PDB file of C-alpha atoms and ligand atoms in Angstrom:
ATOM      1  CA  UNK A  30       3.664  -1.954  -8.303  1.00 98.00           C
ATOM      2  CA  UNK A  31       4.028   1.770  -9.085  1.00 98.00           C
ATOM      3  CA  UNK A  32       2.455   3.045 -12.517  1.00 98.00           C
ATOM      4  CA  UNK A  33       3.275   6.345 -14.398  1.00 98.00           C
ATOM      5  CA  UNK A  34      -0.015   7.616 -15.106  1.00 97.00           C
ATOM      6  CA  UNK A  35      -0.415  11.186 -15.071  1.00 97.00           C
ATOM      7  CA  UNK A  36      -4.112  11.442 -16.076  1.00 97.00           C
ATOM      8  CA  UNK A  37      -5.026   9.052 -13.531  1.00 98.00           C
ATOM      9  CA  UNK A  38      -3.172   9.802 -10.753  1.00 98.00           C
ATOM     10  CA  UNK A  39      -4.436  13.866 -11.173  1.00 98.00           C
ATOM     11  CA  UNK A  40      -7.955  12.482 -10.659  1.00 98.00           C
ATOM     12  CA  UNK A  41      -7.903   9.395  -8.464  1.00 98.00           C
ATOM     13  CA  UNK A  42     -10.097   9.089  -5.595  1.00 97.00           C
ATOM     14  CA  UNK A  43      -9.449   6.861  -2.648  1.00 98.00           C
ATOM     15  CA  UNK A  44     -11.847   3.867  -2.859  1.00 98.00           C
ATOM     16  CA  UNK A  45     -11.646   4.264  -7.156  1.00 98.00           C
ATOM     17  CA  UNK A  46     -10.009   1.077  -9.051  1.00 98.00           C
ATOM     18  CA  UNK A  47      -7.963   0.604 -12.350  1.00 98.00           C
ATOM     19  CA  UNK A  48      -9.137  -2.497 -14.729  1.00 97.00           C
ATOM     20  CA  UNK A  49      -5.618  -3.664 -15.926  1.00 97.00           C
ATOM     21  CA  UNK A  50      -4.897  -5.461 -19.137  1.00 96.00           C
ATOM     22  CA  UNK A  51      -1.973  -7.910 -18.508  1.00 96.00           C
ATOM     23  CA  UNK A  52      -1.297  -9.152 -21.328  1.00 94.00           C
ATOM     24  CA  UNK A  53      -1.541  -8.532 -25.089  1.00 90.00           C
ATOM     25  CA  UNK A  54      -2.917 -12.334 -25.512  1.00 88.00           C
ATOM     26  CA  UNK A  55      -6.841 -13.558 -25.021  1.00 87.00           C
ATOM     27  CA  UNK A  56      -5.387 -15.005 -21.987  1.00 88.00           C
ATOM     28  CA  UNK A  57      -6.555 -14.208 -19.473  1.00 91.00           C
ATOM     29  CA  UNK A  58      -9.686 -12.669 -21.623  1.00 91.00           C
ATOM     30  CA  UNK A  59     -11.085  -9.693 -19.018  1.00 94.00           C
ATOM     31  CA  UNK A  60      -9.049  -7.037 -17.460  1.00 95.00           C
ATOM     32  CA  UNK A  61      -8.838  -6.472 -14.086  1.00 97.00           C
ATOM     33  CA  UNK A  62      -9.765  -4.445 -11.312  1.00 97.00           C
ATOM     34  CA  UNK A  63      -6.788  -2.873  -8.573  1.00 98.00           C
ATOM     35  CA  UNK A  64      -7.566  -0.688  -5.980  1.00 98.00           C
ATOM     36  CA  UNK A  65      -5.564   2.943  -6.114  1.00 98.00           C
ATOM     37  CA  UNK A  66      -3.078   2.063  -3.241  1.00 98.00           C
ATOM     38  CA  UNK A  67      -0.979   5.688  -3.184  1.00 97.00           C
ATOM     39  CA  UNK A  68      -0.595   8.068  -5.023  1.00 97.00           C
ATOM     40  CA  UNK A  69       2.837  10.157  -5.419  1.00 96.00           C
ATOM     41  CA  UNK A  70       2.725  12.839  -8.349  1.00 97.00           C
ATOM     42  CA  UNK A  71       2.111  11.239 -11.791  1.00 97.00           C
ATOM     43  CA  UNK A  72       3.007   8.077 -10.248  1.00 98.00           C
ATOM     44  CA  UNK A  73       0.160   5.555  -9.013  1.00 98.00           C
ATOM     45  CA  UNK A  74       0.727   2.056  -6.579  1.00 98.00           C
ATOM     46  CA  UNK A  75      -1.332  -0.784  -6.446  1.00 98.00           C
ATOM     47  CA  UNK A  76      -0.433  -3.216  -4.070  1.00 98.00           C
ATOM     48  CA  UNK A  77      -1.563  -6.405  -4.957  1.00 97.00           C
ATOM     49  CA  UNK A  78      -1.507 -10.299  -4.067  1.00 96.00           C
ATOM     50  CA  UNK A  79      -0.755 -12.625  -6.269  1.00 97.00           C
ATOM     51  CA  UNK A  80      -4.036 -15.622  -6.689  1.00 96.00           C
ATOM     52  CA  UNK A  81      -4.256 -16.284 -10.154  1.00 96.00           C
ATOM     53  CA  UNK A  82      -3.161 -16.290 -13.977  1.00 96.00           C
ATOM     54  CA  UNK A  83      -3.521 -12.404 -14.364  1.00 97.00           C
ATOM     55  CA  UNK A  84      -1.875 -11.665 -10.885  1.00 98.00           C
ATOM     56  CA  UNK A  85       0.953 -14.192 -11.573  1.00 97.00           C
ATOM     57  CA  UNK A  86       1.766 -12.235 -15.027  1.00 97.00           C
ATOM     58  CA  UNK A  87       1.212  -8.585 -13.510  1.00 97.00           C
ATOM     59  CA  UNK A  88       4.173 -10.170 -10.967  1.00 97.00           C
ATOM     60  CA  UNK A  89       6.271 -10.956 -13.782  1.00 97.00           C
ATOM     61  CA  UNK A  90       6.602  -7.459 -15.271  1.00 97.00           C
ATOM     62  CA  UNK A  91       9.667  -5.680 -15.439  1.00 97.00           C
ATOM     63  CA  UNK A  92      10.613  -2.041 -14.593  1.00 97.00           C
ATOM     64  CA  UNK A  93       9.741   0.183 -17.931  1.00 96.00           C
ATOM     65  CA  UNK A  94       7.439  -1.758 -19.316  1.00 96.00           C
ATOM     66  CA  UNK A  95       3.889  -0.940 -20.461  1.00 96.00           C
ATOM     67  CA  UNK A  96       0.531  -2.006 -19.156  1.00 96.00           C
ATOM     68  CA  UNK A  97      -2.937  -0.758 -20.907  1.00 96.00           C
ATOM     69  CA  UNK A  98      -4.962   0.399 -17.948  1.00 97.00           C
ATOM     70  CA  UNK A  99      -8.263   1.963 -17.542  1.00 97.00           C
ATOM     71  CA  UNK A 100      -9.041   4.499 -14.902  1.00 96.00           C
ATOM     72  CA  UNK A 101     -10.284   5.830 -12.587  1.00 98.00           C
ATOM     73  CA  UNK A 102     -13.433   3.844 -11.872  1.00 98.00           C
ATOM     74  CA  UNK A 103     -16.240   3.584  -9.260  1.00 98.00           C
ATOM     75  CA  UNK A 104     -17.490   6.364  -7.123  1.00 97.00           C
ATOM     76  CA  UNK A 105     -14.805   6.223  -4.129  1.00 97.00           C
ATOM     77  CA  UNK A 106     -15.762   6.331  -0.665  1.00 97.00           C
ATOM     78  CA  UNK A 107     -17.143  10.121   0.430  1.00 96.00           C
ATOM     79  CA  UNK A 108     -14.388  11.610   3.208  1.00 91.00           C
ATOM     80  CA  UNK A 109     -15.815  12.620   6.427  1.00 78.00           C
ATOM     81  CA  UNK A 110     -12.830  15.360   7.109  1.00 78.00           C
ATOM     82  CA  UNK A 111     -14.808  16.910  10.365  1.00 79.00           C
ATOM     83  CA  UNK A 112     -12.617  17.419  12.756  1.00 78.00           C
ATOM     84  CA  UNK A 113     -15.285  16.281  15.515  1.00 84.00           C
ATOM     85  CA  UNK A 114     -15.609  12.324  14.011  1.00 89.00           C
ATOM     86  CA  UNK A 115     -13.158   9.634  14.850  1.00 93.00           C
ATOM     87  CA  UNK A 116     -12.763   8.078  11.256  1.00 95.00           C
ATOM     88  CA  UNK A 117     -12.131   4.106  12.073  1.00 96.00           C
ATOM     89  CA  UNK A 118     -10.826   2.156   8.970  1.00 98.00           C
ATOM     90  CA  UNK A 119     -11.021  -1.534   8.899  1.00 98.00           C
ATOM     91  CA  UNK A 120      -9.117  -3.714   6.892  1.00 98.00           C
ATOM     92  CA  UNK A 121      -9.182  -7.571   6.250  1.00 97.00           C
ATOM     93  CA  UNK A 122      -6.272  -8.495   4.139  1.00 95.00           C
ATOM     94  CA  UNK A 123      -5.854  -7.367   0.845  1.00 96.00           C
ATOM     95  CA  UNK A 124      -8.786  -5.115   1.861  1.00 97.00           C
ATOM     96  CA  UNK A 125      -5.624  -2.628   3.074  1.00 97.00           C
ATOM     97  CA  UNK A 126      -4.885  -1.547  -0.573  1.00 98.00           C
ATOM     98  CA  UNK A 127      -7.201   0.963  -0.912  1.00 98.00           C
ATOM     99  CA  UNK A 128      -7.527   2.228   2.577  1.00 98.00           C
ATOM    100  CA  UNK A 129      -3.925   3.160   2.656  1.00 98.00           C
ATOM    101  CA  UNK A 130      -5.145   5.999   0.046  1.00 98.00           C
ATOM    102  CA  UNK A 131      -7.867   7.024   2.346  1.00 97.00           C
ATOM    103  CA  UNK A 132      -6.135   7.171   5.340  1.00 97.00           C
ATOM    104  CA  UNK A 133      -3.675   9.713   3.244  1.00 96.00           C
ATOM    105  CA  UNK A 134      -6.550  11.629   2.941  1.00 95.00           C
ATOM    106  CA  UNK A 135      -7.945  11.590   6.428  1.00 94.00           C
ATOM    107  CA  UNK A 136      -3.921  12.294   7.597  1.00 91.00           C
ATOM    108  CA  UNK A 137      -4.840  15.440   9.580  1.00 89.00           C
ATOM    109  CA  UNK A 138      -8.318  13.670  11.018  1.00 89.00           C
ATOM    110  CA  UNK A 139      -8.892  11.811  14.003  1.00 89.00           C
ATOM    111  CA  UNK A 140      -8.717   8.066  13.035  1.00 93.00           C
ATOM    112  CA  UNK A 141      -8.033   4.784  13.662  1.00 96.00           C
ATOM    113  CA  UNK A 142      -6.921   1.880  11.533  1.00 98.00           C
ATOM    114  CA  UNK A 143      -7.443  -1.704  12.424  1.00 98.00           C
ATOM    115  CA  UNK A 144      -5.577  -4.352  10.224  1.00 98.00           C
ATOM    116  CA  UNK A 145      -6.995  -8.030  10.151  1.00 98.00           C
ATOM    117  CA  UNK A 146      -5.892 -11.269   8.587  1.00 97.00           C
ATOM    118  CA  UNK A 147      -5.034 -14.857   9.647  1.00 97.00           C
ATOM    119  CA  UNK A 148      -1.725 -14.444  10.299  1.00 97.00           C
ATOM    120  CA  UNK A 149       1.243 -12.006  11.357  1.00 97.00           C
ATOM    121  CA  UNK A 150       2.915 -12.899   7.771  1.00 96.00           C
ATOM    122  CA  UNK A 151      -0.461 -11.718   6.001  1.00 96.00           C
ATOM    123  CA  UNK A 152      -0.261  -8.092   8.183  1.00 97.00           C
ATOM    124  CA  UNK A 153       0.773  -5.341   5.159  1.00 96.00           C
ATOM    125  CA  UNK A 154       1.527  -1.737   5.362  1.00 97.00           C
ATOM    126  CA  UNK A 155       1.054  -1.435   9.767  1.00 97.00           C
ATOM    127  CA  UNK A 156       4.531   0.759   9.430  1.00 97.00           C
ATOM    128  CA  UNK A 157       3.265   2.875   6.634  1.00 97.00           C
ATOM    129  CA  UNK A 158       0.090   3.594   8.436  1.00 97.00           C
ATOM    130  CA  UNK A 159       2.014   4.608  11.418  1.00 97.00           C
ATOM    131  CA  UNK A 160       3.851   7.019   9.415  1.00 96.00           C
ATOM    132  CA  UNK A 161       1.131   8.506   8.164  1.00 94.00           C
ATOM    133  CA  UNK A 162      -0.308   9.280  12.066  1.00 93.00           C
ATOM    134  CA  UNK A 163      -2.976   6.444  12.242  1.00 95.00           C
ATOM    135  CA  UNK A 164      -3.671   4.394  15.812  1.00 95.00           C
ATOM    136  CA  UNK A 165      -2.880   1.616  14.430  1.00 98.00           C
ATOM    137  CA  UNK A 166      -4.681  -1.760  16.149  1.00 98.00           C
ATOM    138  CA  UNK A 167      -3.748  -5.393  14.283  1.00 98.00           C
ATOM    139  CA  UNK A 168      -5.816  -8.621  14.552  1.00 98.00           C
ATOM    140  CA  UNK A 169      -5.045 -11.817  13.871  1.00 98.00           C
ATOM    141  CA  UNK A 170      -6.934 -15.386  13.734  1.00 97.00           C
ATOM    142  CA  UNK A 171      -4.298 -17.128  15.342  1.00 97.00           C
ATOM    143  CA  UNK A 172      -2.978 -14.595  17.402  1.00 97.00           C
ATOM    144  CA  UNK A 173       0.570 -14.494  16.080  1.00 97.00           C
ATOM    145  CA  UNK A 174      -0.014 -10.607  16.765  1.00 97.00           C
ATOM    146  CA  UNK A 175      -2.307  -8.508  18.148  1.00 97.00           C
ATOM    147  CA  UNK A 176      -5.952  -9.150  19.398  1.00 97.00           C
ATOM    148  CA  UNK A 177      -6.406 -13.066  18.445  1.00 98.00           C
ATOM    149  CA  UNK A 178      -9.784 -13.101  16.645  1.00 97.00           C
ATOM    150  CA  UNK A 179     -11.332 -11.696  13.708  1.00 98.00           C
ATOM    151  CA  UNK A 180     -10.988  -7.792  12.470  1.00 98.00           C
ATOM    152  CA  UNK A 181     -14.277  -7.055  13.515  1.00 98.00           C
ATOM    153  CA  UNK A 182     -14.301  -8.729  17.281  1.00 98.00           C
ATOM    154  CA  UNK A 183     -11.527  -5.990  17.632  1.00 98.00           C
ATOM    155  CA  UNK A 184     -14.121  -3.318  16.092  1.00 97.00           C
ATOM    156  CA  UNK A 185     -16.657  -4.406  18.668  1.00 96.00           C
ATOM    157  CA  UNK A 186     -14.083  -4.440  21.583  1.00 96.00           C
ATOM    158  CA  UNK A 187     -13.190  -0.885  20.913  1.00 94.00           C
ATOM    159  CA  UNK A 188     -16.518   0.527  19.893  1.00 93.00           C
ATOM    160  CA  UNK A 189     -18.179   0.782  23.377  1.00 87.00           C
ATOM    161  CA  UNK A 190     -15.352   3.203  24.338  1.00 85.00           C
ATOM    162  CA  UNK A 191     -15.043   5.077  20.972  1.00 85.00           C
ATOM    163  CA  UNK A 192     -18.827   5.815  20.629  1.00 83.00           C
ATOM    164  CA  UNK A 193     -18.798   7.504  24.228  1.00 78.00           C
ATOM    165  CA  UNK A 194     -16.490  10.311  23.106  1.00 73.00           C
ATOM    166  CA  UNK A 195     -17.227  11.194  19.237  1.00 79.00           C
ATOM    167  CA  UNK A 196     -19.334  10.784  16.635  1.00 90.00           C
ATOM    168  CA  UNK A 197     -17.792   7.803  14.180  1.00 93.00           C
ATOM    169  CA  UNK A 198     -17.604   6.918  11.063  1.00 95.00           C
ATOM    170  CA  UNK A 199     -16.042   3.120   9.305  1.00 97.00           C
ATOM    171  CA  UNK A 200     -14.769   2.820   6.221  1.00 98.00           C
ATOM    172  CA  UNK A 201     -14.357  -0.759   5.361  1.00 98.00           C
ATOM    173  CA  UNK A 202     -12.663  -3.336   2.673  1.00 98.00           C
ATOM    174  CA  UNK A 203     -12.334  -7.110   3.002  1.00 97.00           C
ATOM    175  CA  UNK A 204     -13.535 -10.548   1.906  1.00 96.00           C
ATOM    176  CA  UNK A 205     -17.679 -10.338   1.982  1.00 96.00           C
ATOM    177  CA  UNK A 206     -18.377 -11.905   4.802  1.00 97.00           C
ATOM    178  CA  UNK A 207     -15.899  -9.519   6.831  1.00 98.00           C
ATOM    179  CA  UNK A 208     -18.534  -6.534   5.330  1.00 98.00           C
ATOM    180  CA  UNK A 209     -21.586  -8.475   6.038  1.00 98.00           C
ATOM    181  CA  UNK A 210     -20.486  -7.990   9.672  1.00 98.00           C
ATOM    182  CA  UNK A 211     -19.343  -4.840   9.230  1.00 98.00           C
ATOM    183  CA  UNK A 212     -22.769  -3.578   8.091  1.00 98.00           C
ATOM    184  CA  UNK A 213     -24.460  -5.728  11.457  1.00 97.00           C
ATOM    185  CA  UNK A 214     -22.156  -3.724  13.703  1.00 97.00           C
ATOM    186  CA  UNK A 215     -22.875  -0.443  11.661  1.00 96.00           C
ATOM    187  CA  UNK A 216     -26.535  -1.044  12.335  1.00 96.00           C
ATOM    188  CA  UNK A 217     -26.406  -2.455  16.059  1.00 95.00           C
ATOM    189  CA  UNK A 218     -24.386   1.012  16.792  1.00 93.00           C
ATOM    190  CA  UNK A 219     -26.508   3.202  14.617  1.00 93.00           C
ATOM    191  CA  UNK A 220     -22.248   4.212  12.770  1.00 95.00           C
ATOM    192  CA  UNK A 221     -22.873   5.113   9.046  1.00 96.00           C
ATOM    193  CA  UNK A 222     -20.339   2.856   7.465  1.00 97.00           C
ATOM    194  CA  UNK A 223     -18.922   2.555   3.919  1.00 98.00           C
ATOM    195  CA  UNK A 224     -17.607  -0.826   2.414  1.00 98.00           C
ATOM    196  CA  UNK A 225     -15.932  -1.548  -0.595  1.00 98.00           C
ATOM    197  CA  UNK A 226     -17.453  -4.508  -2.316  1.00 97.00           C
ATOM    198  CA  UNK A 227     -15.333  -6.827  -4.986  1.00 92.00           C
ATOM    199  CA  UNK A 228     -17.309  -8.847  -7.103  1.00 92.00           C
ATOM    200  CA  UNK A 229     -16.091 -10.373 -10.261  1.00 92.00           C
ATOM    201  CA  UNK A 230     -15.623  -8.006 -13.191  1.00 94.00           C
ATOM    202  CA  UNK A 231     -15.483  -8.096 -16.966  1.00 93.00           C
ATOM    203  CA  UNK A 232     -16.038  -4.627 -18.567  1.00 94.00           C
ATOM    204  CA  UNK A 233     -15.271  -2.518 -15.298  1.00 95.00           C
ATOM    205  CA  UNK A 234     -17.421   0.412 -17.362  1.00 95.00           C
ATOM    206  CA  UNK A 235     -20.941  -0.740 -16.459  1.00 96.00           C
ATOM    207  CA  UNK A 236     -21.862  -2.121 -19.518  1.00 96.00           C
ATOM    208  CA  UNK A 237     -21.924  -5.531 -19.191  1.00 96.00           C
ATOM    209  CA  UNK A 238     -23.983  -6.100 -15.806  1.00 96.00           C
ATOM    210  CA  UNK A 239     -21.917  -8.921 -14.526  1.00 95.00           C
ATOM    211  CA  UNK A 240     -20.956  -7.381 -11.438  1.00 97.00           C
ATOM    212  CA  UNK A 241     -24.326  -6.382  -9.941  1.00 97.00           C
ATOM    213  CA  UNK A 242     -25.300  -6.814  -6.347  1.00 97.00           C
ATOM    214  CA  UNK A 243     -28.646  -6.642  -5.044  1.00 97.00           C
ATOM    215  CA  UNK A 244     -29.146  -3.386  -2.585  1.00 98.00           C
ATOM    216  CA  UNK A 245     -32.495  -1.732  -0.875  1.00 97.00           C
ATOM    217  CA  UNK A 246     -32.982   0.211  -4.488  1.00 96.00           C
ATOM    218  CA  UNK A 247     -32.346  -2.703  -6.792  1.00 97.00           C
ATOM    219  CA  UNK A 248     -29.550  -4.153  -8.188  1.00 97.00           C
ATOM    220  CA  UNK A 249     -26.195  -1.810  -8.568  1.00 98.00           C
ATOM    221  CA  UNK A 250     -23.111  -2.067 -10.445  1.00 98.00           C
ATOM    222  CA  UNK A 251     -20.369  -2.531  -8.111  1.00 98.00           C
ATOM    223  CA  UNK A 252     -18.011  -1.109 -11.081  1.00 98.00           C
ATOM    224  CA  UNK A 253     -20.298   2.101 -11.840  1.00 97.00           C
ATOM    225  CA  UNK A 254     -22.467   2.549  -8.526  1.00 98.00           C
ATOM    226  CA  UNK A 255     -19.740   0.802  -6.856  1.00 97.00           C
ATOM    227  CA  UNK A 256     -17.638   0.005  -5.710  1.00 98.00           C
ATOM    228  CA  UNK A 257     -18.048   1.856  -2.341  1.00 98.00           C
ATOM    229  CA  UNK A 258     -21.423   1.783  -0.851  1.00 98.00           C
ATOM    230  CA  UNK A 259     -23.330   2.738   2.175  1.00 98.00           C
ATOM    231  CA  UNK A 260     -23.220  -0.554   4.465  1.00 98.00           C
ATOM    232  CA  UNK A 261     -27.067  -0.253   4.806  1.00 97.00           C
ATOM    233  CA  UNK A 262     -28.241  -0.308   1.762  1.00 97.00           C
ATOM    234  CA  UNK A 263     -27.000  -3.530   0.694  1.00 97.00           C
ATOM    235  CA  UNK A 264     -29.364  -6.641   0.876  1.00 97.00           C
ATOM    236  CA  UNK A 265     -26.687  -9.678   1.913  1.00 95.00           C
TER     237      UNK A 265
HETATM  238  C1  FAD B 326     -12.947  -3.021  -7.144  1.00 71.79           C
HETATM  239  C2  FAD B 326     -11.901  -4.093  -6.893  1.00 71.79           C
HETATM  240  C3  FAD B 326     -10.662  -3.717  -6.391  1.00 71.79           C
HETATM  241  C4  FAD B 326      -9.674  -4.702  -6.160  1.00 71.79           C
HETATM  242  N1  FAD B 326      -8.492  -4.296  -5.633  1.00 71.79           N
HETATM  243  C5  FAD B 326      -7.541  -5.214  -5.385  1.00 71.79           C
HETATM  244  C6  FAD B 326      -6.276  -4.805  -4.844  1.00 71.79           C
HETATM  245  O1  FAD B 326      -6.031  -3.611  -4.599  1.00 71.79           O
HETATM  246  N2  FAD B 326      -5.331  -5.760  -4.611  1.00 71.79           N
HETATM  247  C7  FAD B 326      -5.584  -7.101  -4.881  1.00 71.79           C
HETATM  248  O2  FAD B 326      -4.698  -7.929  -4.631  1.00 71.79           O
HETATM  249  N3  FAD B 326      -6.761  -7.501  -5.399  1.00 71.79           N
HETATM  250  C8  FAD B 326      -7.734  -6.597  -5.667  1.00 71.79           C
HETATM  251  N4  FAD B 326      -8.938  -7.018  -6.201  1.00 71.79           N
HETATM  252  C9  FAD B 326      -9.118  -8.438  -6.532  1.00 71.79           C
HETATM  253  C10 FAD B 326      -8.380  -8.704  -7.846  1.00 71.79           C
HETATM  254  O3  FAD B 326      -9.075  -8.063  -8.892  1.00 71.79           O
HETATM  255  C11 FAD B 326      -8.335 -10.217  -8.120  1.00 71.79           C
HETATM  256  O4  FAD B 326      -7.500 -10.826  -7.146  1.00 71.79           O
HETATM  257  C12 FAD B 326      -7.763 -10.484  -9.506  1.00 71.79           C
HETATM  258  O5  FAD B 326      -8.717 -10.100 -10.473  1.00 71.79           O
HETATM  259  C13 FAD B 326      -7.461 -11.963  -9.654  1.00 71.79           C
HETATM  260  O6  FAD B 326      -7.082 -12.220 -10.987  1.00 71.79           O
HETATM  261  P1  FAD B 326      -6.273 -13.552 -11.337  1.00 71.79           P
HETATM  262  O7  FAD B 326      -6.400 -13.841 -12.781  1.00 71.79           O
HETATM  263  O8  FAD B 326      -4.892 -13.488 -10.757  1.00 71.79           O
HETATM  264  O9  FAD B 326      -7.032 -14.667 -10.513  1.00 71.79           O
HETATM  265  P2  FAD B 326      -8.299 -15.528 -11.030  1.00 71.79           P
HETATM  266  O10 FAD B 326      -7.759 -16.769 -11.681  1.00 71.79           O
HETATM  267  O11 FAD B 326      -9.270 -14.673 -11.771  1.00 71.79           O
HETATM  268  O12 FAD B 326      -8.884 -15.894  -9.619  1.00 71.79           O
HETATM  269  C14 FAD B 326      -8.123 -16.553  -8.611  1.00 71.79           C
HETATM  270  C15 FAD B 326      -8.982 -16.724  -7.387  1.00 71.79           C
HETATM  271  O13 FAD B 326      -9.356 -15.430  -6.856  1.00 71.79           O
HETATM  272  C16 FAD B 326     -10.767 -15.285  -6.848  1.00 71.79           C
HETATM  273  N5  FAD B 326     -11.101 -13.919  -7.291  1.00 71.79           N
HETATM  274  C17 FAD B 326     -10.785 -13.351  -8.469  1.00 71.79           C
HETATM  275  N6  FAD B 326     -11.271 -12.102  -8.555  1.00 71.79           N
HETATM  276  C18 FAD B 326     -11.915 -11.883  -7.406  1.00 71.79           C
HETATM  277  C19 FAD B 326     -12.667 -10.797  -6.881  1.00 71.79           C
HETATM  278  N7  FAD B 326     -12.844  -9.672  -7.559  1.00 71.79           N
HETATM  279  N8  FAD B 326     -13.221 -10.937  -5.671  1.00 71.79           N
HETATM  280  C20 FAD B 326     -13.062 -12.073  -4.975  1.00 71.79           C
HETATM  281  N9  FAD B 326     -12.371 -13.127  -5.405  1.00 71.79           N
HETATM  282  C21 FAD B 326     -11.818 -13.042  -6.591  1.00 71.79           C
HETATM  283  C22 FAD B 326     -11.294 -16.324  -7.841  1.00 71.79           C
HETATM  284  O14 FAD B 326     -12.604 -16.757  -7.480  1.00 71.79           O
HETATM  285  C23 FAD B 326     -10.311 -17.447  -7.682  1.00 71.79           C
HETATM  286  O15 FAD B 326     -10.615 -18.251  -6.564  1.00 71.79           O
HETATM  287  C24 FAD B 326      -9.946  -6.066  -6.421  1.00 71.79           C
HETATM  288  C25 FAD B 326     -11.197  -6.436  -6.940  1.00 71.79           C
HETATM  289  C26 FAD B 326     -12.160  -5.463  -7.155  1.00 71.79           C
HETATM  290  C27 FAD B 326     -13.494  -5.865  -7.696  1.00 71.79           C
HETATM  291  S1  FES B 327     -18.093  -5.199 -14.681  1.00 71.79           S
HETATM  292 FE1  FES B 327     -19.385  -4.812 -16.374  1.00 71.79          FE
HETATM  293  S2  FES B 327     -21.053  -3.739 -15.455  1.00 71.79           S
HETATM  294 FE2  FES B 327     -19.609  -3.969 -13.827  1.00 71.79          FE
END
């Protein structure tokens, strides 16, 4: 979905998120949160899959119409733009919506992108990526394409090799457990890696603590402190 927002497109960071109000109605109550997919001048895309009643109405909207939106929010993930480090972006699923934004940024870097998800159907934006540059690498539960197994079996298969020639550096965004892993591998390989954590939100501001997780300095915000975080800090 592409969004004329000026204000927010100037600042956006890659890893930041919009909290989107659907619908005029209580219903559904709480906004909610989108990752900044691309950005292109004052326009802004969030690429999204529909799972519930907010996603199913966001799907319904027709060109010209108006959404409220808040934005930017979070921190974003920090950009390691050395040309010495191989920059290796995972993605499981949806978890590609953001990273597209990043990988934009890291264009003229060294870096890799490695897609995940069940199946070959559930593979988004492996052409865009190519565009862009990125060695692209796709995994896929059943194997309908690419390495059969999970996103980060393909990280470990390719890590051995990787680490001999560069310093590295993962960026990461997926369903939890997918970053739980993440942060083992980061650790077992001594790779400073950044996930993107999605928790339930309701304000999306930091007010309303209902999106904290617990971390090595207490519980965070993943909407303010959030939602990018070093992958070591975090107590799973
Ligand atoms: C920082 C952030 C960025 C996000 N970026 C994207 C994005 O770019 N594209 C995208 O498709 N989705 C993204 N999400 C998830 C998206 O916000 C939810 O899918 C959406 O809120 C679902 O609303 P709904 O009313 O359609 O579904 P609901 O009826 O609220 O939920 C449907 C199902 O999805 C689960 N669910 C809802 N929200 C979340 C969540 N935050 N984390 C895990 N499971 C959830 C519910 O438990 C339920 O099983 C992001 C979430 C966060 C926190
Ligand atoms: S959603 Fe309210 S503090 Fe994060």
């Amino acid at each position: 979905m592409v969004l004329k927002t000026p204000r927010i497109s100037r600042q956006a960071l890659p890893g930041q998120f919009l909290e989107i109000k659907v619908a005029d109605s209580y219903e559904p109550f709480l906004r909610r949160p989108f990752g900044v997919h691309r950005v292109r001048g004052e326009n802004l895309e969030i690429l999204y899959e529909v799972v519930g009643k907010a996603t199913e109405i966001l799907a319904q909207k027709k060109a010209g119409e108006y959404l409220d939106v808040i934005g930017p929010l979070g921190n974003g993930f920090r950009l390691n733009i050395t040309h010495s480090t191989l920059n290796i972006l995972v993605a499981g699923g949806m978890g590609v919506a953001p990273l597209m934004f990043l990988a934009e940024k890291l264009a003229e870097t060294k870096h890799q992108v490695l897609i995940g998800a069940k199946t070959k159907s559930q593979i988004f934006c492996e052409k865009e990526f190519q565009d862009l540059g990125s060695d692209v690498k796709i995994s896929t539960d059943d194997g309908s394409q690419g390495f059969k197994g999970k996103v980060t079996d393909l990280l470990q298969k390719i890590l051995p090799h990787a680490i001999s020639h560069k310093p590295l550096a993962i960026y990461a965004c997926g369903p939890r457990p997918m970053l739980q892993e993440i942060s083992r591998i980061s650790k077992k390989y001594n790779i400073p890696a950044q996930i993107s954590l999605e928790e339930h939100m309701a304000c999306g501001i930091g007010a309303c603590l209902g999106c904290v997780v617990n971390t090595r300095a207490g519980y965070a915000r993943v909407c303010k402190e959030g939602p990018v975080f070093d992958a070591d800090k975090i107590v799973w």
